[in-house]
Short mmCIF file of C-alpha atoms in Angstrom, two decimals:
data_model
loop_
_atom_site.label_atom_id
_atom_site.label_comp_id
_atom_site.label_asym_id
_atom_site.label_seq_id
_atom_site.Cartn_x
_atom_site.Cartn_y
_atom_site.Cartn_z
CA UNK A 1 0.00 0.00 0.00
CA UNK A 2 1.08 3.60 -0.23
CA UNK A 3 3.96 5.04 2.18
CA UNK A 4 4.55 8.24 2.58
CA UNK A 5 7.85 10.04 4.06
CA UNK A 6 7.04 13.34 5.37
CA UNK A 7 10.36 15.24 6.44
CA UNK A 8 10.52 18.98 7.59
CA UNK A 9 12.35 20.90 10.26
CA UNK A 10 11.03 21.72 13.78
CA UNK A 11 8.04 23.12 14.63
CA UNK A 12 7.67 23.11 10.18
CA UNK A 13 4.10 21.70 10.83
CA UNK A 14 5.17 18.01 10.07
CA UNK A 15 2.90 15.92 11.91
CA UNK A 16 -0.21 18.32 11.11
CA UNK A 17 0.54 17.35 7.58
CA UNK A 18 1.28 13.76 8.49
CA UNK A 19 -1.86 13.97 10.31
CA UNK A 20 -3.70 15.00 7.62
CA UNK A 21 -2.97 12.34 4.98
CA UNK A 22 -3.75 9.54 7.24
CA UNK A 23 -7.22 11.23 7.61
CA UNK A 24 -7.79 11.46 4.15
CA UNK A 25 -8.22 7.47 4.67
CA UNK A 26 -11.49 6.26 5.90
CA UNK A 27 -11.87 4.15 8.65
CA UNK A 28 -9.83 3.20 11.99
CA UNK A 29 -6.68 5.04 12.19
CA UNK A 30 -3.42 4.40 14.54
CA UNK A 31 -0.98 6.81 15.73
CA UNK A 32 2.39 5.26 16.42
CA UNK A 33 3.92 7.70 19.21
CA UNK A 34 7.97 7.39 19.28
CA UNK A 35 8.58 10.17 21.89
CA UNK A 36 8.13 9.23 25.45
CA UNK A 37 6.90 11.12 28.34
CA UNK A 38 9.23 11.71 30.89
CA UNK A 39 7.82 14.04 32.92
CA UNK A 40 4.30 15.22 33.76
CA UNK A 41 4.37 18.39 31.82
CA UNK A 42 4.95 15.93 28.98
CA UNK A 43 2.56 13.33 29.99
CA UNK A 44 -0.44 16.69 29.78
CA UNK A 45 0.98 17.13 26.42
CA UNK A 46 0.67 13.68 25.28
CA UNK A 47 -2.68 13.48 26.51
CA UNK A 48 -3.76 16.44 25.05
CA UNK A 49 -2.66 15.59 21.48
CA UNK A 50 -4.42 12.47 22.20
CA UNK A 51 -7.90 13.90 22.59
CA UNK A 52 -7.09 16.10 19.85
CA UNK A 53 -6.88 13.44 17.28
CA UNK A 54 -10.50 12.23 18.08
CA UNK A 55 -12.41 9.07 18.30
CA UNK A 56 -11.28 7.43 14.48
CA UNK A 57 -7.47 7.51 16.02
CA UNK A 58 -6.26 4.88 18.72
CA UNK A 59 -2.20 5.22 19.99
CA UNK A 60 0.12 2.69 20.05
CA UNK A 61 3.48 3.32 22.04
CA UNK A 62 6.55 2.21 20.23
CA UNK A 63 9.56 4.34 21.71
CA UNK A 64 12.03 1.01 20.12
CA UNK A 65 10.04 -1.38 18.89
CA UNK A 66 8.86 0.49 15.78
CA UNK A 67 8.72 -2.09 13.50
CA UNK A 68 6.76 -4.73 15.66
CA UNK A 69 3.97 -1.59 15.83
CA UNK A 70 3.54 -0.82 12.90
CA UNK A 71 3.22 -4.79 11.81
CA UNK A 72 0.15 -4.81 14.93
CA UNK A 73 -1.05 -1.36 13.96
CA UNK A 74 -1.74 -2.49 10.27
CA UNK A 75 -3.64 -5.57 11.60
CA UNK A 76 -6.07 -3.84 13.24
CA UNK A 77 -6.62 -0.16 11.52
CA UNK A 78 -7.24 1.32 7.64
CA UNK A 79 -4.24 3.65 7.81
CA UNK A 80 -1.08 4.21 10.17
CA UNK A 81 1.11 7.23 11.08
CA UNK A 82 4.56 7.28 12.51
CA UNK A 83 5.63 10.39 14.64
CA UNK A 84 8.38 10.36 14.39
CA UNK A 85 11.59 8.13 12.96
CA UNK A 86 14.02 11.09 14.58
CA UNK A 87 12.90 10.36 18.07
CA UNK A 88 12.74 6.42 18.07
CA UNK A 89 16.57 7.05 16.24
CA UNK A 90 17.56 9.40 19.04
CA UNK A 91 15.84 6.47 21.75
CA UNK A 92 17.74 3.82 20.16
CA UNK A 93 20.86 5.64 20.25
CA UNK A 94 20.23 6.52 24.39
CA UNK A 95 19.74 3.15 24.73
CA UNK A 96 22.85 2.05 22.31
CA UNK A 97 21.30 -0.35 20.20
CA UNK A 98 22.66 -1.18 16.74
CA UNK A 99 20.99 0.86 14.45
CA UNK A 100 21.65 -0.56 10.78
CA UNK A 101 19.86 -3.71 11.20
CA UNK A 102 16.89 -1.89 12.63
CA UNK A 103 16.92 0.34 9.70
CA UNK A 104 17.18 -1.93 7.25
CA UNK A 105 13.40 -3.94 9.01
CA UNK A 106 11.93 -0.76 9.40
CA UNK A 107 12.16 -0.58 5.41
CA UNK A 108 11.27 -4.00 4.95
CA UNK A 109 8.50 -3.51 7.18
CA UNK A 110 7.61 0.16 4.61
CA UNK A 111 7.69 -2.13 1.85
CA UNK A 112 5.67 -4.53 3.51
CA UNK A 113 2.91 -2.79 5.00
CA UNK A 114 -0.64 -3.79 3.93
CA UNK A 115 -2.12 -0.33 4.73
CA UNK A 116 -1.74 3.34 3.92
CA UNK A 117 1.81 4.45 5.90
CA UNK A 118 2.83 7.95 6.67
CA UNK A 119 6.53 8.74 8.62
CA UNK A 120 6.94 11.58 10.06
CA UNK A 121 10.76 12.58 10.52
CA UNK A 122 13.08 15.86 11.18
CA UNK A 123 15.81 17.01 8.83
CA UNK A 124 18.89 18.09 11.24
CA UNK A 125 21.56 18.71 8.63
CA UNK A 126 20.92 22.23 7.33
CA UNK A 127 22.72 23.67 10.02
CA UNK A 128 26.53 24.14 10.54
CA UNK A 129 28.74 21.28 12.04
CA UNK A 130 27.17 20.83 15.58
CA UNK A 131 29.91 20.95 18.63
CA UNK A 132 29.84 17.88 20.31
CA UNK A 133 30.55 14.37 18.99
CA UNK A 134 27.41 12.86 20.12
CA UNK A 135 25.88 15.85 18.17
CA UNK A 136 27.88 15.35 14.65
CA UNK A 137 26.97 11.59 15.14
CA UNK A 138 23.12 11.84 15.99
CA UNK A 139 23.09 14.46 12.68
CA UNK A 140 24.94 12.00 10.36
CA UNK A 141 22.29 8.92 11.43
CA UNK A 142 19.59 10.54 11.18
CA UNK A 143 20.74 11.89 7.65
CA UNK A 144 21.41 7.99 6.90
CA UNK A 145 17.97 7.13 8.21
CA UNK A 146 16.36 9.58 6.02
CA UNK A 147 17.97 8.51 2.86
CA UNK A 148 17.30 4.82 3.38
CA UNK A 149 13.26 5.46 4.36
CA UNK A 150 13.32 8.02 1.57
CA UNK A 151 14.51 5.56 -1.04
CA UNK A 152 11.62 2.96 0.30
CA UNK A 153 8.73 4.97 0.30
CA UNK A 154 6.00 5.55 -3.04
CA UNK A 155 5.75 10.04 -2.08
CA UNK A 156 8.31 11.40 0.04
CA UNK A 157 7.96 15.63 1.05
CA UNK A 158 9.71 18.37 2.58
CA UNK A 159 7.38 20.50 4.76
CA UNK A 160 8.30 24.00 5.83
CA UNK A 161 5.86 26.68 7.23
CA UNK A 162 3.67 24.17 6.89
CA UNK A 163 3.63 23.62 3.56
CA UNK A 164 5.36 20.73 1.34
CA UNK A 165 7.59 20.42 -1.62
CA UNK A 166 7.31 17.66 -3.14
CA UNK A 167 10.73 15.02 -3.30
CA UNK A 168 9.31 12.18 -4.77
CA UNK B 1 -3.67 42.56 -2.45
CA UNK B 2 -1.27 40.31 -3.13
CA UNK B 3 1.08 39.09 -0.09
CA UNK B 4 3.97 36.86 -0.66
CA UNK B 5 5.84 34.84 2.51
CA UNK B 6 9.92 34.61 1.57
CA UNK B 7 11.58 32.36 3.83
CA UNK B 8 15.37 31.14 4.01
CA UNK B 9 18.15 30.43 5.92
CA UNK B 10 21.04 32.76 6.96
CA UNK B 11 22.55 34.68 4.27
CA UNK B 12 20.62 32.57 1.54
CA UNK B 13 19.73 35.58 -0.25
CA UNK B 14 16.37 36.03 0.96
CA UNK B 15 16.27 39.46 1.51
CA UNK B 16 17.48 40.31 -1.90
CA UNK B 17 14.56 38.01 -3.27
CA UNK B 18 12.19 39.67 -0.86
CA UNK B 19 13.42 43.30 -2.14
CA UNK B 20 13.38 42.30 -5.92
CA UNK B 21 9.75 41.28 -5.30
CA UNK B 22 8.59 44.49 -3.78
CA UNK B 23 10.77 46.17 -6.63
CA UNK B 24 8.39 44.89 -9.04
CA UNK B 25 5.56 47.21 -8.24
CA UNK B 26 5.45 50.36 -10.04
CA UNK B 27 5.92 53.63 -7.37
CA UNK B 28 6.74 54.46 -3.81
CA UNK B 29 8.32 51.54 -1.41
CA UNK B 30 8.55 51.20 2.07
CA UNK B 31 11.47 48.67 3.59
CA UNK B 32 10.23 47.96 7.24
CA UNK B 33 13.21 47.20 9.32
CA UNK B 34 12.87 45.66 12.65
CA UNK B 35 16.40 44.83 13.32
CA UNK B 36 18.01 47.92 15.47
CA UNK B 37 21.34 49.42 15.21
CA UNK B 38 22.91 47.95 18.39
CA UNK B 39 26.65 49.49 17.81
CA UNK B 40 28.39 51.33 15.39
CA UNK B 41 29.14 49.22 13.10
CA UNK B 42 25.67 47.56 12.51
CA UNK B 43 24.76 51.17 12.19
CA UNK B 44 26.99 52.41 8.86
CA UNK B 45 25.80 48.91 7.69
CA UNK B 46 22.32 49.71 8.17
CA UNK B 47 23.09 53.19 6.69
CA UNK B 48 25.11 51.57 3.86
CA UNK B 49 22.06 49.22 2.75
CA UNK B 50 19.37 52.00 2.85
CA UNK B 51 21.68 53.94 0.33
CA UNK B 52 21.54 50.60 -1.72
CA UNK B 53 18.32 50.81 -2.17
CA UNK B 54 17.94 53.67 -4.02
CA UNK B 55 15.79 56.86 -4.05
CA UNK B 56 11.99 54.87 -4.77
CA UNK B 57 12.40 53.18 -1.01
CA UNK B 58 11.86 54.83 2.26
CA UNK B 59 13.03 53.18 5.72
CA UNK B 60 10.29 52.90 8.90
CA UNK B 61 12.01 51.25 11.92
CA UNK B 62 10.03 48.79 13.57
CA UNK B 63 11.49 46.70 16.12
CA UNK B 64 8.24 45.44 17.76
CA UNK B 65 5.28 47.39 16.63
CA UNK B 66 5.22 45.90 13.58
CA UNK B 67 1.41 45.78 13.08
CA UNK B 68 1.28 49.54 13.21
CA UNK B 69 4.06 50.27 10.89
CA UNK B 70 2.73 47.75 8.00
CA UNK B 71 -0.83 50.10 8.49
CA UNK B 72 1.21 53.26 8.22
CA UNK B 73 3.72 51.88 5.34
CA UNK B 74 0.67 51.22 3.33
CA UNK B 75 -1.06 54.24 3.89
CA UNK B 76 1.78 56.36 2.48
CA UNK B 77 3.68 54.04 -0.10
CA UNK B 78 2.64 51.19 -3.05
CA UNK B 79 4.59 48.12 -1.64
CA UNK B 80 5.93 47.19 1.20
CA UNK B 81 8.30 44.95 2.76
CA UNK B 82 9.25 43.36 5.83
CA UNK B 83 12.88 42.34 6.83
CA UNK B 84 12.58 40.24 8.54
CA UNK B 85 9.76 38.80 11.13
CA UNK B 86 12.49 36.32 12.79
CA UNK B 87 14.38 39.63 14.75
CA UNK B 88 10.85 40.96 15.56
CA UNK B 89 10.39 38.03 17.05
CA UNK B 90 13.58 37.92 18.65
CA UNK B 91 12.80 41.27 19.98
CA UNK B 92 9.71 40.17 21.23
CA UNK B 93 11.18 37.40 23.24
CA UNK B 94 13.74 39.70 24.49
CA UNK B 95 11.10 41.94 26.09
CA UNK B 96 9.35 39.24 26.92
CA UNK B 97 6.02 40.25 25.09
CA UNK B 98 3.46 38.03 24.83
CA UNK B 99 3.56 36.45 21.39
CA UNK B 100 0.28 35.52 20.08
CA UNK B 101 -1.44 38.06 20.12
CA UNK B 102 1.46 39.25 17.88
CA UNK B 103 0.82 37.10 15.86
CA UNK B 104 -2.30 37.16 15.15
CA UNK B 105 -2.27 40.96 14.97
CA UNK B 106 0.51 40.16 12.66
CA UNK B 107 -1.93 37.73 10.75
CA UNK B 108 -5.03 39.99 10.06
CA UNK B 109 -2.42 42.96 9.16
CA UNK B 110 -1.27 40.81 6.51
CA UNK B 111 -4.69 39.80 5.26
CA UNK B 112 -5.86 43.26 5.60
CA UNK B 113 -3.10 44.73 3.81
CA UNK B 114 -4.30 46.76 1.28
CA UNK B 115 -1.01 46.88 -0.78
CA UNK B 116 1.17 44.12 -2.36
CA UNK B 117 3.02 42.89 0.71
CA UNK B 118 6.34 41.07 1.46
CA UNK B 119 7.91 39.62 4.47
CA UNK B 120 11.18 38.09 4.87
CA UNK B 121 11.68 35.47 7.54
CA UNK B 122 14.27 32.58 8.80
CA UNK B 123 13.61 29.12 8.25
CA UNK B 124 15.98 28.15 11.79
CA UNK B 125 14.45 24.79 12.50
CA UNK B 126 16.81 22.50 10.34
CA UNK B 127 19.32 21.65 12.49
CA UNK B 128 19.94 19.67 15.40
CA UNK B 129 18.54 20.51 18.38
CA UNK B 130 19.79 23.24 20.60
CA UNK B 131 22.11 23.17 23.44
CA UNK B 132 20.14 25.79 25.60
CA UNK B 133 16.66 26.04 26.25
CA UNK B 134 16.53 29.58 25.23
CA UNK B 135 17.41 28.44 21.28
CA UNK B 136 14.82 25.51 22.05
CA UNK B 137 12.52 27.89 22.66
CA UNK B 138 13.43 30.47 20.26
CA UNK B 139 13.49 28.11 17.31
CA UNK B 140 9.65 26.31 18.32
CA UNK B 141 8.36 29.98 18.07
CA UNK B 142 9.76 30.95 14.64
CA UNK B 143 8.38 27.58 13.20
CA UNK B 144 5.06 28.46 14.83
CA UNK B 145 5.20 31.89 13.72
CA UNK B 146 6.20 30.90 10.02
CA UNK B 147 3.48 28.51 9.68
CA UNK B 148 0.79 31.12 10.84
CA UNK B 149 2.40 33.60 8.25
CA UNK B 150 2.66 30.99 5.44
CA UNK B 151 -0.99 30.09 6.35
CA UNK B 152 -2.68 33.67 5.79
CA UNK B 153 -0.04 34.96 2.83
CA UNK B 154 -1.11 34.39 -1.12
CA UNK B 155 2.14 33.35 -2.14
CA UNK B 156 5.23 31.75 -0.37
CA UNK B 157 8.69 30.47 -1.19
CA UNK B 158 11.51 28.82 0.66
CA UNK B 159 15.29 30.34 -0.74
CA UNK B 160 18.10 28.37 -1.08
CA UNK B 161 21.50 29.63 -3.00
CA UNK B 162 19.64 32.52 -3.92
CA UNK B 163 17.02 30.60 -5.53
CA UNK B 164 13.48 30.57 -4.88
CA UNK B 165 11.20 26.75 -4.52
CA UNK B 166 7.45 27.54 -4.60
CA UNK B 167 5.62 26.58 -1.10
CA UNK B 168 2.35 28.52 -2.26
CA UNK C 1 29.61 22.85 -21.03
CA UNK C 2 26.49 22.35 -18.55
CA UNK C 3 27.41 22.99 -14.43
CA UNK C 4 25.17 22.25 -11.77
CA UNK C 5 25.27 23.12 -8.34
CA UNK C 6 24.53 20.38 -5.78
CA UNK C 7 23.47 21.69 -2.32
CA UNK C 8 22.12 19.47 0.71
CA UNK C 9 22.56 19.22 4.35
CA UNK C 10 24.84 16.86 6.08
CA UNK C 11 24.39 13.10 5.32
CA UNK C 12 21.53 14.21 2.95
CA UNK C 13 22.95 12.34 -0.14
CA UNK C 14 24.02 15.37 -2.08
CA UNK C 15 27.56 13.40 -2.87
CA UNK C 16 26.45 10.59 -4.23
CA UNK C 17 23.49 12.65 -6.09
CA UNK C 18 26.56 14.52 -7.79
CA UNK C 19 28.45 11.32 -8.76
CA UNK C 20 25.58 9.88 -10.37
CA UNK C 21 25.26 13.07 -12.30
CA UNK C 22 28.94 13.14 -13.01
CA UNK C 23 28.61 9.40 -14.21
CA UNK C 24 25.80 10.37 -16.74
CA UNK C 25 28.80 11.22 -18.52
CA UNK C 26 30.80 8.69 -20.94
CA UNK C 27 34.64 8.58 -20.54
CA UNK C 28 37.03 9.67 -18.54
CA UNK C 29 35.68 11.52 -14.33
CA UNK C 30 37.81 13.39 -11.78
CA UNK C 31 37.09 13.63 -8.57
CA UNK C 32 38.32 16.68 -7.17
CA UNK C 33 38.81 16.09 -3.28
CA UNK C 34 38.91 19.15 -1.03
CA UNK C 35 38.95 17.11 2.12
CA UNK C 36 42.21 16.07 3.73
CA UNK C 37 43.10 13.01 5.62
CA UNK C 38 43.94 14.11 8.90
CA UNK C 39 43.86 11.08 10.62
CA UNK C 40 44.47 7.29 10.06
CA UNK C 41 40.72 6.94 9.89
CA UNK C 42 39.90 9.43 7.80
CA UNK C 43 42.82 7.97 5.23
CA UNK C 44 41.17 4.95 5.15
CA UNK C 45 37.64 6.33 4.75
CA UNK C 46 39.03 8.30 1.86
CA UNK C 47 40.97 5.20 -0.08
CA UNK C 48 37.60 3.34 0.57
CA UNK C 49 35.80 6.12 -1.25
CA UNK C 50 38.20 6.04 -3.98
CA UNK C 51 37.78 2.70 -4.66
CA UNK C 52 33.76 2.60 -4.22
CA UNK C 53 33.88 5.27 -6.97
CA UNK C 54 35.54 2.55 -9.74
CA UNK C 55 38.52 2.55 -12.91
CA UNK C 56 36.51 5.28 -14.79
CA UNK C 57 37.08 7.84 -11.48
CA UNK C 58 40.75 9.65 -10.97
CA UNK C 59 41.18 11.73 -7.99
CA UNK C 60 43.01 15.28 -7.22
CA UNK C 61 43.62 16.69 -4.29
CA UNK C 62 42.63 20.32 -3.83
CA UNK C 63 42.50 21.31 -0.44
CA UNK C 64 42.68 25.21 -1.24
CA UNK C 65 44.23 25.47 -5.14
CA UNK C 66 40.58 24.25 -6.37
CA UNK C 67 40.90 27.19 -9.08
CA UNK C 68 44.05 25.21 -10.48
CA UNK C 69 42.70 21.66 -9.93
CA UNK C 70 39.54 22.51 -12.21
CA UNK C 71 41.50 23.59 -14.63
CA UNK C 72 43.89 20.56 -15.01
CA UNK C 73 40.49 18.33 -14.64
CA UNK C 74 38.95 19.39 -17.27
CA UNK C 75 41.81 18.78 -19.66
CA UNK C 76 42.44 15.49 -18.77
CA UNK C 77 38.79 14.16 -18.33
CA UNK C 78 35.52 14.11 -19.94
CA UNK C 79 33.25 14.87 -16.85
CA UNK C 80 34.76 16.76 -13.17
CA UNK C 81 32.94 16.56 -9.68
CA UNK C 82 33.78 19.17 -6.93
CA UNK C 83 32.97 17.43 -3.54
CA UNK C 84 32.97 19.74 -1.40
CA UNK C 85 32.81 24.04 -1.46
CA UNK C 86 32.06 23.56 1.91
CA UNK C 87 35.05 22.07 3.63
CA UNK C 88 37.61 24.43 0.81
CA UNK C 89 35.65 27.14 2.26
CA UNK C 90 36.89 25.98 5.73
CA UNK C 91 40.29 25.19 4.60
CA UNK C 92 40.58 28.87 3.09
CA UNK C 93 39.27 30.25 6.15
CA UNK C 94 41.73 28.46 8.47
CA UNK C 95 44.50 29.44 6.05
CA UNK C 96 43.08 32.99 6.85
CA UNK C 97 42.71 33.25 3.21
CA UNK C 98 41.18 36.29 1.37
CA UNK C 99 37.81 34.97 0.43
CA UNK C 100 35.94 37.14 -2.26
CA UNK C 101 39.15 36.80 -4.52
CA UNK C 102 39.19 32.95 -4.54
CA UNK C 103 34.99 33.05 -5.06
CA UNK C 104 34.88 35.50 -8.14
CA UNK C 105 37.54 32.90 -9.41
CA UNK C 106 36.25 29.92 -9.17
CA UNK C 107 33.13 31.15 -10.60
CA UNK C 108 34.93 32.67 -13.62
CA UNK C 109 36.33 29.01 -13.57
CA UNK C 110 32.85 27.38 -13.77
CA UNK C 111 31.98 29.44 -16.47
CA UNK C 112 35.27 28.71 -18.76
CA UNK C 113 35.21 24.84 -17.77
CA UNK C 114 34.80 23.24 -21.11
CA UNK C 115 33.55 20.18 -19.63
CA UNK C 116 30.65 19.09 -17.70
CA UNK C 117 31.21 20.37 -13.88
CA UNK C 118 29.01 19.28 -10.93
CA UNK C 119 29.76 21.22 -7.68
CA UNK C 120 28.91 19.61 -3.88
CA UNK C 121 28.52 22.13 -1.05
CA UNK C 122 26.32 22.26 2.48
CA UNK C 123 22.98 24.27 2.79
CA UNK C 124 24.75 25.64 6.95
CA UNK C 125 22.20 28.18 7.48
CA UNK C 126 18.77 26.54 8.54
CA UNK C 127 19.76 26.33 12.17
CA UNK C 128 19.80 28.88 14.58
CA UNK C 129 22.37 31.26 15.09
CA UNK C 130 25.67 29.68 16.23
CA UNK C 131 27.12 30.03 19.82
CA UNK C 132 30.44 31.05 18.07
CA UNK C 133 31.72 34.44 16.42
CA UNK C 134 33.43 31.68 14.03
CA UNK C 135 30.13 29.68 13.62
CA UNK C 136 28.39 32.34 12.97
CA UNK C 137 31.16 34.33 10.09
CA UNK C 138 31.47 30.12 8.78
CA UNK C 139 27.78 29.86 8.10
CA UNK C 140 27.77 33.55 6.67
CA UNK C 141 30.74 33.04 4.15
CA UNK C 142 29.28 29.38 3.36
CA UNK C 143 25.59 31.23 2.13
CA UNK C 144 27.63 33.94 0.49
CA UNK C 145 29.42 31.17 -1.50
CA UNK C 146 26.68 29.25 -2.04
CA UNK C 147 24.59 32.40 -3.79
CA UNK C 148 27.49 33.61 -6.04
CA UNK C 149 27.80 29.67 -6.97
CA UNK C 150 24.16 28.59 -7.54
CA UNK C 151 23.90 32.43 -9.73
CA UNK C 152 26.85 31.48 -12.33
CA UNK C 153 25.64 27.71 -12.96
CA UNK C 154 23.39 26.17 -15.17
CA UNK C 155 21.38 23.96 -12.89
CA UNK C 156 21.32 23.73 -9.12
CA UNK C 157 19.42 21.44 -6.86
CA UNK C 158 18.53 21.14 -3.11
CA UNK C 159 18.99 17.60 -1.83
CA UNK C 160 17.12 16.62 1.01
CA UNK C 161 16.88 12.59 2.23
CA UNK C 162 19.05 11.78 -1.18
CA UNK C 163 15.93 13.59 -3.23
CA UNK C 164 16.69 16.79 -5.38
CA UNK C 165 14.49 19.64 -5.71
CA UNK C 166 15.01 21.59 -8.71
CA UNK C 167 16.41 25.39 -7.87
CA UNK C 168 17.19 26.51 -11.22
#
């Protein structure tokens, strides 16, 4: 079924626009949440988003085991967003797992999904060389990550202000 | 009439775009500035650019009432411009203003406008993400900001090199 | 002959999007390298490179005489690649190097090469503004580059996730 990569800097409106081509399916939707809430401030937030997506959307929590999510989120719904790849890279990095092989089944898993995908990720390498080594090696990753998902997917986009340009 | 949203990254040429655009119109232009002259030095640049503009452009300083001076630019002039909405918002944040209201001052100014209106922001949301909370904070405003602009404007583009890609 | 400008973040695919333009060509490539080996690592990293790219590539080193090295790669090859502007930039600035000299030269050279030229360099200015006076005068002199580039070529693209978008 049709995958879609939607890329775009912070606060670039991303997930709105993520969020908006899973809607555009009928049916039961799922909303694969990477980040994790660490604190309670966070936790409100979560929640809040939550309620926001109304009653077609159900959450799955997947801050590492992405592709064993989506697999159970296309079981069971019409259409499945990912939000987002940069956060379950930066998790797996915390938590210093080995990230090639679990790129390469996340894009077996793109390829294989029965039902309408959307992946939300951030692009973090239009800026200048960051300071710190963790920093230049989270940035190179994550450019690695993008490229492979980018190469997997049918539409890929860049989204800025809110609005996409359209990479594939 | 007509509004167009230019948005790039540091020294991508933006402003140049932005100016050529407003250059377009036939008459009297007003260049709204809301950086400020901080030392001497910013100041004969300042100086130095308004020269380079040439005798059709007048110069309103506007470091945070922005709203008002895009009412009085287009009273008095045919185009106008806005360089650049990023360092009123920096300003803002500096005074500790409260921003949405701003903004959506900012918003119905633009859709009000009753001449062809440019504005001239940063895209800063396309790196990694920043050491202090201060730049965490300052870059989820600008993307919020941005998309609120690129939402209301008739036209928008993202510069790279110089060059223009069409967002709207 | 044609030029074309290839600009991308880190790790956003922008090198290998160049040598697959470069490799369009039949015959004879050069690889102009402005990196340097400064390590063991990075040595090996390099000769791996060099023999990824295959018997059709040659290499020259051009850490700062880039001017020079497109001129001798042109007259020994059918097709030259430029990878990066980015890191001669840096090499000219450590060198404390006059800048605008060596940029309206090399674009003079770009216009005389009389073979097909593809040029690499970083989009740097999509983050927020560095911590460091040097950051910040890097990221400036990168988008001043990049704009006196992208305005002499004949094509120039924005790669994001290893997908162009056409600038010009």
């Amino acid at each position: 079924m049709t995958s879609t990569f939607v890329l775009g800097g912070a606060r670039s409106g991303k997930s709105r626009h993520g969020q908006a081509l899973v809607e555009g399916v009928p049916g039961r939707l799922v909303y694969i949440a990477t980040g994790q809430a660490l604190d309670d401030e966070m936790e409100a937030r979560i929640a809040r988003h939550r309620e926001d997506r109304g009653p077609r959307w159900s959450t799955l929590e997947a801050p590492m085991e992405l592709v064993e999510a989506i697999g159970k989120a296309a079981g069971e719904a019409d259409a499945v967003l990912v939000d987002c790849l940069t956060l379950w890279l930066s998790n797996l990095m915390l938590a210093e797992a080995a990230l090639q092989p679990r790129f390469d089944a996340l894009c077996r898993a793109i390829a294989d999904c029965p039902k309408p995908l959307v992946l939300v990720a951030n692009e973090v390498g239009m800026g200048i060389v960051p300071e710190t080594s963790l920093g230049r090696r989270f940035r190179d990753e994550a450019g690695r990550l993008n490229q492979q998902v980018a190469a997997v997917v049918d539409h890929a986009v860049l989204v800025a202000a809110g609005l996409p340009l359209v990479l594939k």
